[in-house]
XYZ file of N, CA, C and O in Angstrom:
692
model
N 3.120 -5.472 20.273
C 3.465 -6.279 20.484
C 3.512 -5.563 21.925
O 2.903 -6.549 23.098
N 4.292 -4.522 22.432
C 4.475 -4.510 23.915
C 2.409 -2.974 24.393
O 3.062 -3.297 25.330
N 2.109 -2.694 23.469
C 1.543 -2.440 23.711
C 0.201 -3.005 24.209
O -0.133 -3.144 24.923
N 0.723 -4.752 23.323
C -0.518 -5.327 24.104
C -0.129 -6.534 25.481
O -1.163 -6.506 26.882
N 0.891 -6.760 25.437
C 1.407 -7.837 26.410
C 2.383 -6.426 27.483
O 2.274 -6.984 28.627
N 2.999 -5.251 27.541
C 3.234 -4.248 28.394
C 4.474 -4.382 28.712
O 5.120 -5.728 28.475
N 4.388 -4.180 29.895
C 5.480 -5.183 31.432
C 5.750 -6.146 31.856
O 6.281 -7.258 32.831
N 5.070 -7.521 30.593
C 4.911 -8.587 31.154
C 6.309 -9.392 30.735
O 6.903 -10.940 31.193
N 6.861 -8.797 30.025
C 7.954 -9.090 29.096
C 8.990 -8.563 29.586
O 9.023 -6.804 29.699
N 10.563 -8.503 28.990
C 11.511 -8.234 28.914
C 11.568 -8.044 26.914
O 12.133 -8.629 27.071
N 11.189 -6.501 27.043
C 12.027 -5.983 25.646
C 13.713 -5.656 25.625
O 13.960 -4.973 26.198
N 14.241 -6.732 24.572
C 15.874 -5.844 24.533
C 15.567 -5.724 22.756
O 15.619 -6.022 21.664
N 16.364 -4.027 22.843
C 16.056 -3.570 21.316
C 17.329 -2.543 21.081
O 17.646 -2.700 22.017
N 17.689 -3.157 19.622
C 18.853 -1.228 19.403
C 19.012 -1.372 17.510
O 17.493 -1.778 17.581
N 19.368 -0.150 17.278
C 20.018 0.510 16.732
C 20.347 0.237 15.056
O 21.759 -0.518 15.910
N 19.935 -0.403 13.584
C 20.839 -0.746 13.081
C 22.406 -0.301 12.898
O 22.146 0.686 12.708
N 23.099 -0.906 12.761
C 24.734 0.534 12.291
C 24.514 1.648 11.405
O 24.158 0.720 10.444
N 24.918 2.415 12.757
C 24.634 3.867 11.358
C 22.875 4.526 11.368
O 22.529 5.715 10.864
N 21.980 3.378 11.716
C 21.163 3.896 11.679
C 20.073 4.478 13.169
O 20.531 4.266 13.853
N 19.318 5.487 13.091
C 18.633 6.333 13.950
C 20.385 7.266 14.762
O 21.069 7.226 14.128
N 20.505 6.006 16.709
C 21.358 6.824 17.305
C 22.815 5.893 17.444
O 23.294 6.099 17.469
N 22.194 5.175 15.699
C 23.960 4.053 16.213
C 24.289 4.900 15.699
O 24.282 5.495 14.462
N 26.239 4.205 16.009
C 27.023 5.570 15.789
C 27.549 4.838 13.619
O 27.164 3.380 13.669
N 27.738 5.058 12.876
C 28.297 4.287 11.791
C 29.475 4.156 11.390
O 30.378 4.127 12.384
N 29.815 2.652 11.148
C 31.268 2.128 10.753
C 31.328 1.961 10.249
O 31.507 3.519 9.394
N 33.198 2.674 9.944
C 33.954 3.048 9.294
C 34.403 2.416 7.956
O 34.589 3.491 7.052
N 33.455 0.882 7.981
C 33.555 0.515 6.518
C 31.685 0.096 6.093
O 30.973 -0.197 6.721
N 31.631 0.930 5.014
C 29.722 0.598 4.857
C 30.105 -0.458 4.054
O 29.262 -1.165 4.739
N 30.510 -1.186 3.942
C 30.273 -3.263 4.063
C 30.336 -3.581 5.576
O 29.436 -4.815 4.707
N 30.238 -3.182 6.324
C 30.028 -3.464 8.053
C 28.649 -3.380 7.741
O 28.500 -3.584 8.908
N 27.905 -3.325 6.987
C 26.592 -2.676 7.751
C 25.978 -3.669 6.248
O 25.391 -3.638 5.441
N 25.926 -5.211 6.696
C 24.822 -6.176 6.455
C 23.888 -6.751 7.440
O 24.541 -6.945 8.568
N 23.548 -7.954 6.824
C 22.232 -8.791 7.327
C 23.681 -9.658 9.072
O 22.703 -9.209 9.856
N 24.318 -10.565 7.849
C 25.609 -11.362 8.951
C 25.897 -10.348 10.544
O 25.796 -10.689 11.592
N 26.081 -8.908 10.079
C 27.108 -8.208 11.144
C 25.725 -7.481 12.048
O 25.913 -7.277 12.991
N 23.802 -7.436 11.133
C 23.208 -6.874 12.442
C 22.976 -7.671 13.901
O 22.964 -7.826 14.425
N 23.543 -9.681 12.570
C 22.614 -10.767 13.243
C 24.041 -10.353 14.588
O 23.359 -10.742 15.592
N 24.851 -10.768 14.331
C 26.200 -10.247 15.670
C 25.966 -9.534 16.419
O 26.048 -9.589 17.684
N 25.399 -7.957 15.449
C 25.275 -7.290 17.294
C 23.840 -7.307 17.816
O 24.286 -6.898 19.451
N 22.705 -8.338 16.909
C 21.806 -9.036 17.869
C 22.598 -9.443 19.348
O 21.900 -9.323 20.594
N 23.188 -10.576 19.128
C 23.873 -10.990 20.193
C 24.554 -10.408 20.840
O 24.476 -10.471 22.190
N 25.850 -9.525 20.454
C 26.480 -8.737 21.341
C 24.777 -8.052 22.297
O 25.576 -7.755 23.231
N 24.149 -7.080 22.064
C 22.852 -6.356 22.101
C 22.803 -7.408 23.881
O 22.354 -6.848 24.682
N 22.371 -8.473 23.515
C 20.834 -9.424 24.421
C 22.558 -10.023 25.168
O 21.968 -9.421 26.214
N 23.656 -9.701 25.351
C 24.987 -10.244 25.848
C 24.893 -8.835 27.254
O 24.463 -9.033 28.538
N 24.859 -7.954 26.509
C 25.307 -5.931 27.034
C 24.416 -6.170 28.055
O 24.082 -5.793 28.562
N 23.184 -7.034 27.797
C 21.924 -6.575 28.906
C 21.781 -7.773 29.252
O 20.554 -7.713 30.333
N 22.626 -8.680 29.533
C 22.322 -9.297 30.042
C 22.064 -10.965 30.401
O 21.354 -11.318 31.808
N 21.289 -11.267 29.202
C 20.810 -12.063 28.890
C 21.249 -13.043 27.722
O 22.198 -12.511 26.756
N 22.186 -14.193 28.182
C 22.187 -15.280 27.287
C 21.437 -16.227 25.846
O 22.443 -16.128 25.130
N 20.228 -15.720 25.758
C 19.261 -16.194 24.722
C 18.655 -15.181 25.225
O 17.952 -14.771 26.326
N 17.276 -14.873 24.313
C 16.073 -14.779 24.049
C 14.842 -15.703 23.955
O 14.752 -17.012 23.290
N 13.653 -15.293 24.621
C 12.881 -17.079 24.377
C 12.471 -16.565 22.586
O 11.396 -17.535 21.748
N 12.340 -15.283 22.142
C 11.558 -14.647 21.391
C 12.267 -13.921 20.102
O 12.160 -12.543 20.745
N 12.243 -13.435 19.094
C 12.390 -12.909 18.468
C 12.214 -12.310 17.558
O 11.741 -13.774 16.774
N 11.219 -11.087 17.852
C 11.112 -10.141 16.679
C 11.988 -10.012 15.575
O 11.991 -9.214 15.764
N 11.359 -10.563 14.605
C 11.688 -9.341 13.042
C 10.943 -8.848 12.110
O 9.968 -9.347 11.737
N 10.685 -7.591 11.720
C 10.111 -6.781 11.057
C 10.684 -6.197 9.692
O 12.076 -5.402 10.259
N 10.579 -7.032 8.369
C 10.542 -6.250 7.402
C 12.630 -6.668 6.909
O 12.412 -7.817 7.235
N 13.409 -5.844 7.355
C 14.893 -6.217 6.564
C 14.972 -7.097 7.726
O 15.803 -7.522 8.188
N 14.365 -6.231 9.407
C 14.304 -7.437 10.629
C 13.758 -9.142 10.610
O 14.882 -9.536 11.585
N 13.633 -9.016 10.123
C 12.875 -10.460 8.811
C 14.570 -11.199 8.865
O 14.736 -12.460 9.522
N 15.274 -10.863 7.500
C 16.867 -11.389 7.763
C 17.571 -11.519 8.813
O 18.026 -12.482 8.773
N 17.150 -10.629 9.101
C 18.605 -10.479 10.464
C 17.926 -11.560 11.959
O 18.849 -12.416 12.038
N 16.992 -11.647 11.940
C 16.261 -12.592 12.513
C 16.913 -14.441 12.460
O 17.019 -14.121 12.809
N 16.204 -13.860 10.845
C 16.929 -15.348 10.673
C 18.151 -16.088 10.555
O 18.794 -16.794 10.142
N 19.466 -14.618 9.397
C 20.565 -15.014 10.228
C 20.844 -15.246 11.676
O 22.503 -15.453 12.116
N 20.064 -14.452 12.858
C 20.462 -14.813 13.636
C 20.581 -16.176 14.247
O 21.511 -16.718 15.256
N 19.035 -16.527 14.075
C 18.586 -18.023 14.137
C 19.749 -18.736 13.942
O 20.637 -19.930 14.285
N 20.038 -18.347 12.367
C 21.608 -19.439 11.859
C 22.565 -19.146 12.662
O 23.349 -20.936 12.285
N 23.173 -18.126 12.844
C 24.018 -18.726 13.234
C 24.233 -19.063 14.338
O 25.323 -19.153 15.513
N 23.164 -18.054 15.379
C 23.141 -19.455 17.187
C 21.582 -19.370 17.670
O 21.384 -19.220 18.222
N 21.986 -21.290 16.273
C 20.579 -21.392 17.093
C 19.949 -21.609 18.423
O 19.168 -21.298 18.695
N 21.116 -22.028 19.115
C 20.746 -22.108 20.428
C 20.629 -20.841 21.467
O 20.163 -21.111 23.430
N 21.148 -20.303 20.998
C 19.755 -18.435 21.659
C 19.068 -18.073 21.614
O 18.297 -16.367 21.986
N 18.237 -18.548 20.219
C 16.892 -17.932 20.309
C 16.142 -18.656 20.046
O 16.051 -20.482 19.498
N 15.034 -18.873 21.430
C 13.608 -20.002 20.948
C 13.203 -20.182 20.193
O 12.331 -21.370 19.961
N 12.597 -19.140 20.125
C 11.190 -18.492 18.846
C 11.193 -18.017 18.202
O 12.167 -16.182 18.961
N 11.362 -17.668 16.878
C 10.791 -16.598 16.017
C 9.530 -16.234 15.124
O 8.238 -16.585 14.876
N 9.270 -14.582 15.060
C 8.357 -14.592 15.253
C 8.885 -13.536 13.714
O 10.016 -12.177 14.425
N 8.321 -13.900 12.337
C 8.684 -12.754 11.286
C 7.073 -12.101 10.499
O 6.786 -12.194 10.483
N 7.413 -10.871 10.790
C 6.444 -9.438 9.867
C 6.422 -9.106 8.767
O 7.291 -8.705 9.123
N 6.467 -8.953 7.890
C 6.375 -8.762 6.667
C 7.587 -8.065 5.846
O 7.930 -7.924 5.981
N 8.007 -9.943 6.637
C 9.830 -10.184 5.658
C 9.259 -9.788 4.381
O 8.166 -9.523 3.959
N 10.427 -9.919 3.561
C 11.064 -10.396 2.179
C 11.132 -11.292 1.954
O 11.179 -13.048 2.956
N 10.961 -11.909 0.558
C 11.351 -13.205 0.376
C 12.061 -12.667 -1.219
O 12.580 -11.589 -1.840
N 13.536 -14.021 -1.375
C 14.237 -14.089 -1.763
C 15.459 -12.410 -1.962
O 15.690 -12.545 -0.623
N 15.662 -11.439 -2.488
C 16.340 -10.919 -2.823
C 15.899 -9.482 -1.511
O 14.736 -9.610 -2.035
N 16.664 -8.908 -0.822
C 16.081 -7.484 -0.186
C 15.386 -6.796 -0.905
O 14.921 -6.806 -0.580
N 16.237 -6.403 -1.965
C 15.001 -5.369 -2.552
C 14.276 -5.597 -3.662
O 13.864 -4.985 -4.205
N 13.499 -6.967 -3.788
C 12.816 -7.368 -4.944
C 11.122 -6.121 -4.968
O 10.518 -6.261 -5.648
N 10.833 -5.979 -3.193
C 9.711 -5.357 -2.951
C 9.613 -4.169 -2.993
O 8.919 -3.393 -1.650
N 11.200 -3.369 -2.304
C 11.777 -2.143 -1.953
C 10.981 -1.202 -2.810
O 10.722 -1.355 -4.346
N 9.879 0.073 -1.822
C 9.565 1.022 -2.587
C 8.946 0.762 -4.095
O 7.912 1.264 -4.291
N 7.887 -0.209 -3.642
C 6.340 -0.910 -3.817
C 5.219 -0.929 -2.747
O 4.912 -2.042 -2.802
N 5.125 -0.177 -2.645
C 3.949 -0.470 -1.894
C 2.263 -0.926 -2.276
O 1.493 -1.681 -1.228
N 2.073 -0.748 -3.689
C 0.982 -1.173 -3.633
C 0.983 -2.406 -4.923
O 0.268 -3.513 -4.660
N 1.875 -2.202 -5.488
C 2.144 -3.651 -6.483
C 3.320 -3.749 -6.982
O 4.342 -2.656 -7.244
N 3.693 -4.941 -7.564
C 5.647 -5.026 -7.539
C 5.608 -4.735 -8.954
O 4.313 -5.212 -10.056
N 6.479 -4.133 -9.676
C 7.251 -3.598 -10.361
C 7.741 -4.917 -10.877
O 8.855 -4.538 -10.881
N 8.250 -5.148 -12.508
C 9.470 -5.995 -13.068
C 10.308 -4.826 -12.565
O 10.733 -4.086 -13.476
N 11.945 -5.491 -12.950
C 13.162 -5.076 -11.909
C 13.279 -3.760 -11.536
O 13.967 -3.431 -11.426
N 12.632 -3.087 -10.280
C 12.033 -2.261 -9.549
C 13.559 -3.170 -8.751
O 14.737 -2.244 -8.362
N 12.955 -4.424 -7.879
C 13.973 -5.012 -6.370
C 15.012 -4.852 -7.400
O 16.407 -4.505 -7.037
N 15.997 -5.234 -9.078
C 17.023 -5.426 -9.376
C 17.621 -4.058 -9.976
O 19.111 -4.223 -9.196
N 16.657 -3.242 -9.421
C 18.040 -1.520 -9.791
C 17.874 -1.228 -8.849
O 19.025 -0.841 -8.711
N 17.156 -1.518 -7.671
C 17.712 -0.615 -6.731
C 18.814 -1.398 -6.478
O 19.762 -1.101 -5.388
N 18.898 -2.838 -6.241
C 20.092 -3.852 -5.725
C 21.654 -2.878 -7.178
O 22.381 -2.598 -5.997
N 21.080 -2.921 -7.793
C 22.455 -2.940 -9.203
C 22.504 -0.593 -8.276
O 23.536 -0.940 -7.561
N 21.888 -0.036 -8.030
C 21.798 1.058 -6.879
C 22.904 0.731 -6.234
O 23.819 1.367 -6.046
N 22.729 -0.016 -5.094
C 23.304 -0.060 -3.751
C 24.514 -0.404 -4.387
O 25.665 0.025 -3.322
N 24.605 -2.043 -4.576
C 26.006 -2.424 -4.959
C 27.065 -1.070 -5.532
O 28.078 -1.183 -5.584
N 27.135 -0.423 -6.309
C 26.808 1.019 -7.231
C 27.475 1.829 -6.140
O 28.438 1.994 -6.446
N 26.579 1.921 -5.236
C 26.766 2.539 -3.958
C 28.142 2.588 -3.482
O 29.524 2.884 -2.796
N 27.454 1.370 -3.246
C 28.480 0.519 -2.073
C 30.438 -0.044 -3.015
O 31.487 0.580 -1.900
N 30.413 -0.164 -3.795
C 31.437 -0.110 -4.644
C 32.494 1.286 -4.918
O 33.584 0.892 -4.763
N 31.934 1.958 -5.148
C 31.868 3.040 -5.959
C 32.136 4.347 -4.553
O 31.000 5.639 -4.950
N 33.123 4.726 -3.331
C 33.138 6.045 -2.182
C 32.769 6.999 -2.442
O 31.994 7.926 -2.848
N 33.299 7.342 -3.994
C 33.094 8.643 -4.138
C 31.618 8.908 -5.009
O 31.188 10.363 -4.835
N 30.747 7.383 -5.483
C 29.704 7.975 -5.847
C 28.933 7.812 -4.856
O 27.684 8.389 -4.477
N 28.997 7.102 -3.825
C 28.472 6.963 -2.790
C 28.928 8.176 -1.200
O 27.210 8.793 -1.302
N 29.347 9.669 -1.112
C 30.130 9.871 -0.962
C 28.638 11.560 -1.769
O 28.080 12.814 -1.176
N 28.996 11.196 -3.491
C 27.812 12.553 -4.091
C 25.985 11.831 -4.061
O 25.878 12.775 -3.322
N 26.524 11.042 -3.714
C 24.577 10.509 -3.235
C 24.486 10.489 -1.673
O 23.029 11.660 -1.780
N 24.879 11.139 -0.518
C 24.978 10.960 0.272
C 24.508 12.321 0.709
O 24.020 13.069 1.018
N 25.319 13.437 -0.342
C 25.126 15.030 -0.718
C 24.122 15.475 -1.521
O 23.189 16.200 -0.631
N 23.636 13.963 -1.885
C 22.729 15.177 -2.274
C 20.670 14.189 -2.158
O 19.453 14.580 -2.304
N 20.879 13.193 -1.522
C 20.455 12.485 -0.415
C 19.126 13.378 0.102
O 17.529 12.935 -0.062
N 19.566 14.199 1.037
C 18.469 14.640 2.131
C 17.572 15.796 1.006
O 16.799 15.997 1.424
N 18.617 15.973 0.005
C 17.551 17.141 -0.756
C 16.504 16.654 -1.516
O 15.462 16.458 -1.786
N 16.956 15.269 -1.996
C 16.282 14.384 -2.695
C 15.104 13.999 -2.333
O 13.656 13.637 -2.548
N 14.981 13.849 -0.500
C 13.928 13.638 0.683
C 12.984 14.588 0.319
O 12.240 14.232 0.726
N 13.474 15.666 0.817
C 12.953 16.550 0.698
C 11.636 16.902 -0.261
O 10.191 17.453 0.196
N 12.520 16.365 -1.519
C 11.426 16.839 -2.781
C 10.774 15.769 -2.468
O 9.177 15.683 -3.283
N 11.052 14.412 -2.818
C 10.438 13.047 -2.723
C 8.979 12.721 -1.258
O 8.053 11.650 -2.476
N 9.380 12.514 -0.258
C 8.795 12.026 0.035
C 7.287 12.711 0.689
O 6.419 11.813 0.685
N 7.424 13.615 0.525
C 5.750 14.419 0.867
C 4.850 13.746 -0.442
O 3.635 14.173 -0.189
N 5.399 14.042 -1.649
C 4.882 13.144 -2.600
C 4.228 11.834 -2.827
O 3.175 11.313 -1.987
N 5.899 11.408 -2.047
C 4.936 9.173 -1.618
C 3.943 9.090 -0.569
O 3.548 8.643 -0.641
N 4.369 10.597 0.865
C 3.758 9.988 1.820
C 2.290 10.306 1.225
O 1.400 9.941 1.931
N 2.167 11.495 0.464
C 0.532 11.491 -0.333
C 0.257 10.381 -0.598
O -1.025 10.482 -0.082
N 0.817 10.371 -1.500
C -0.086 8.830 -1.858
C 0.158 7.160 -1.617
O -1.333 6.744 -1.538
N 0.822 6.790 -0.821
C 1.039 6.079 0.247
C 1.394 5.843 1.795
O 1.100 4.810 1.853
N 0.995 7.367 1.918
C 1.438 7.295 3.659
C -0.067 7.260 4.558
O -0.894 6.907 4.078
N 0.621 7.082 5.639
C -0.573 6.504 6.553
C -1.207 7.295 6.919
O -1.568 8.944 7.568
N -2.837 8.032 7.422
C -3.681 8.616 7.440
C -3.411 9.102 9.235
O -3.145 10.318 9.853
N -3.238 7.914 9.914
C -3.223 7.647 11.486
C -2.097 8.735 11.318
O -2.016 9.656 12.535
N -0.211 8.534 10.610
C 0.616 8.345 10.888
C 0.604 10.684 10.836
O 0.807 10.838 12.016
N -0.146 10.642 9.514
C 0.234 12.564 8.794
C -0.653 13.002 10.437
O -0.674 14.217 10.495
N -2.022 12.203 11.203
C -2.555 13.135 11.842
C -2.111 13.060 13.528
O -1.789 13.837 14.292
N -1.278 12.058 13.377
C -0.467 11.980 14.631
C 0.805 12.324 15.274
O 1.766 13.206 15.744
N 1.425 12.611 13.940
C 3.031 13.315 13.507
C 2.720 13.794 12.791
O 3.835 14.781 11.908
N 2.298 14.580 12.131
C 1.359 15.697 10.552
C 2.382 15.446 9.586
O 2.658 14.357 9.586
N 1.776 16.210 8.649
C 2.081 15.267 7.076
C 3.405 15.591 6.803
O 3.894 14.294 5.916
N 4.830 15.784 7.544
C 6.286 15.510 7.257
C 6.713 14.923 7.792
O 7.886 14.086 7.765
N 5.520 12.900 8.440
C 6.709 12.258 8.998
C 7.317 11.856 8.495
O 8.279 11.289 9.048
N 6.938 11.039 7.525
C 8.097 10.608 6.982
C 9.444 11.005 6.622
O 10.380 10.288 6.156
N 9.424 12.071 5.727
C 10.865 13.029 6.034
C 11.211 12.907 7.554
O 13.096 12.677 7.134
N 10.702 13.442 8.518
C 11.508 13.499 9.327
C 12.597 11.230 10.138
O 12.896 11.993 10.219
N 11.175 10.742 9.312
C 11.496 9.106 9.742
C 13.064 9.018 8.797
O 13.129 8.590 9.772
N 12.973 8.841 7.324
C 13.781 9.002 6.852
C 15.110 9.691 7.360
O 16.544 9.083 6.971
N 14.807 10.887 7.567
C 16.085 11.280 7.857
C 16.989 11.002 8.987
O 17.803 10.778 9.772
N 15.910 10.574 10.169
C 16.101 9.750 11.068
C 16.788 8.473 11.586
O 17.950 8.269 11.873
N 16.157 8.029 10.447
C 16.284 6.452 9.928
C 18.096 6.246 9.457
O 18.917 5.539 9.412
N 18.632 7.373 8.331
C 19.624 7.155 7.499
C 20.419 8.901 8.583
O 21.959 8.573 7.586
N 20.199 8.628 8.885
C 20.981 10.227 9.465
C 22.060 9.974 9.790
O 23.260 10.935 9.264
N 22.462 8.775 10.614
C 24.262 8.753 10.236
C 25.177 8.261 9.640
O 26.252 9.039 10.247
N 24.850 7.630 8.687
C 25.425 7.287 7.218
C 25.299 8.268 7.268
O 26.329 8.066 6.124
N 23.664 9.553 6.679
C 24.201 9.841 5.576
C 24.990 11.464 5.970
O 26.237 11.911 5.790
N 25.670 11.486 6.999
C 26.213 12.907 7.687
C 27.750 12.118 7.946
O 28.894 12.963 8.503
N 27.686 10.492 8.365
C 29.342 10.278 8.302
C 30.449 10.364 7.922
O 30.046 10.124 6.144
N 31.406 11.102 7.481
C 32.294 10.816 6.439
C 33.132 10.215 5.671
O 32.136 8.839 6.057
N 32.605 9.895 4.058
C 33.228 8.944 3.802
C 34.540 9.083 3.083
O 35.352 9.591 2.341
């Protein structure tokens, strides 16, 4: 969008709690769609705007955009949803080519287990970087973007995941 419209518009973005350069919250349960929607409005206000003409949501951001519209209908003029999921958030997780039965349910149960048991979550955060180093290069070769490999190198997906999950993995539990 920015490549197409450039400086014709003002763009306000933020990193979700604990992701990229955002600090991780004290409680992992505070990382959820409603909190991200509230953060969107706080960031918009901090940037000096009472409302946005258009809100764009991609992937999980689609759910955040929908929730923002539900919680703050007067503050969002229009909505653009790109590559969002339907139903449960994990029903399409890790399935780039076709959907496999029960993968989404399994991922959802795993996330619930991790959130409900801090000791298991700490264990997972210890092992996640090691698992990423082993699995992401294979995943990138099978399903990754040839253009991204040319632009950012063969380890682009691993670098992205380290930056994406960085603050969550680093934060003490």
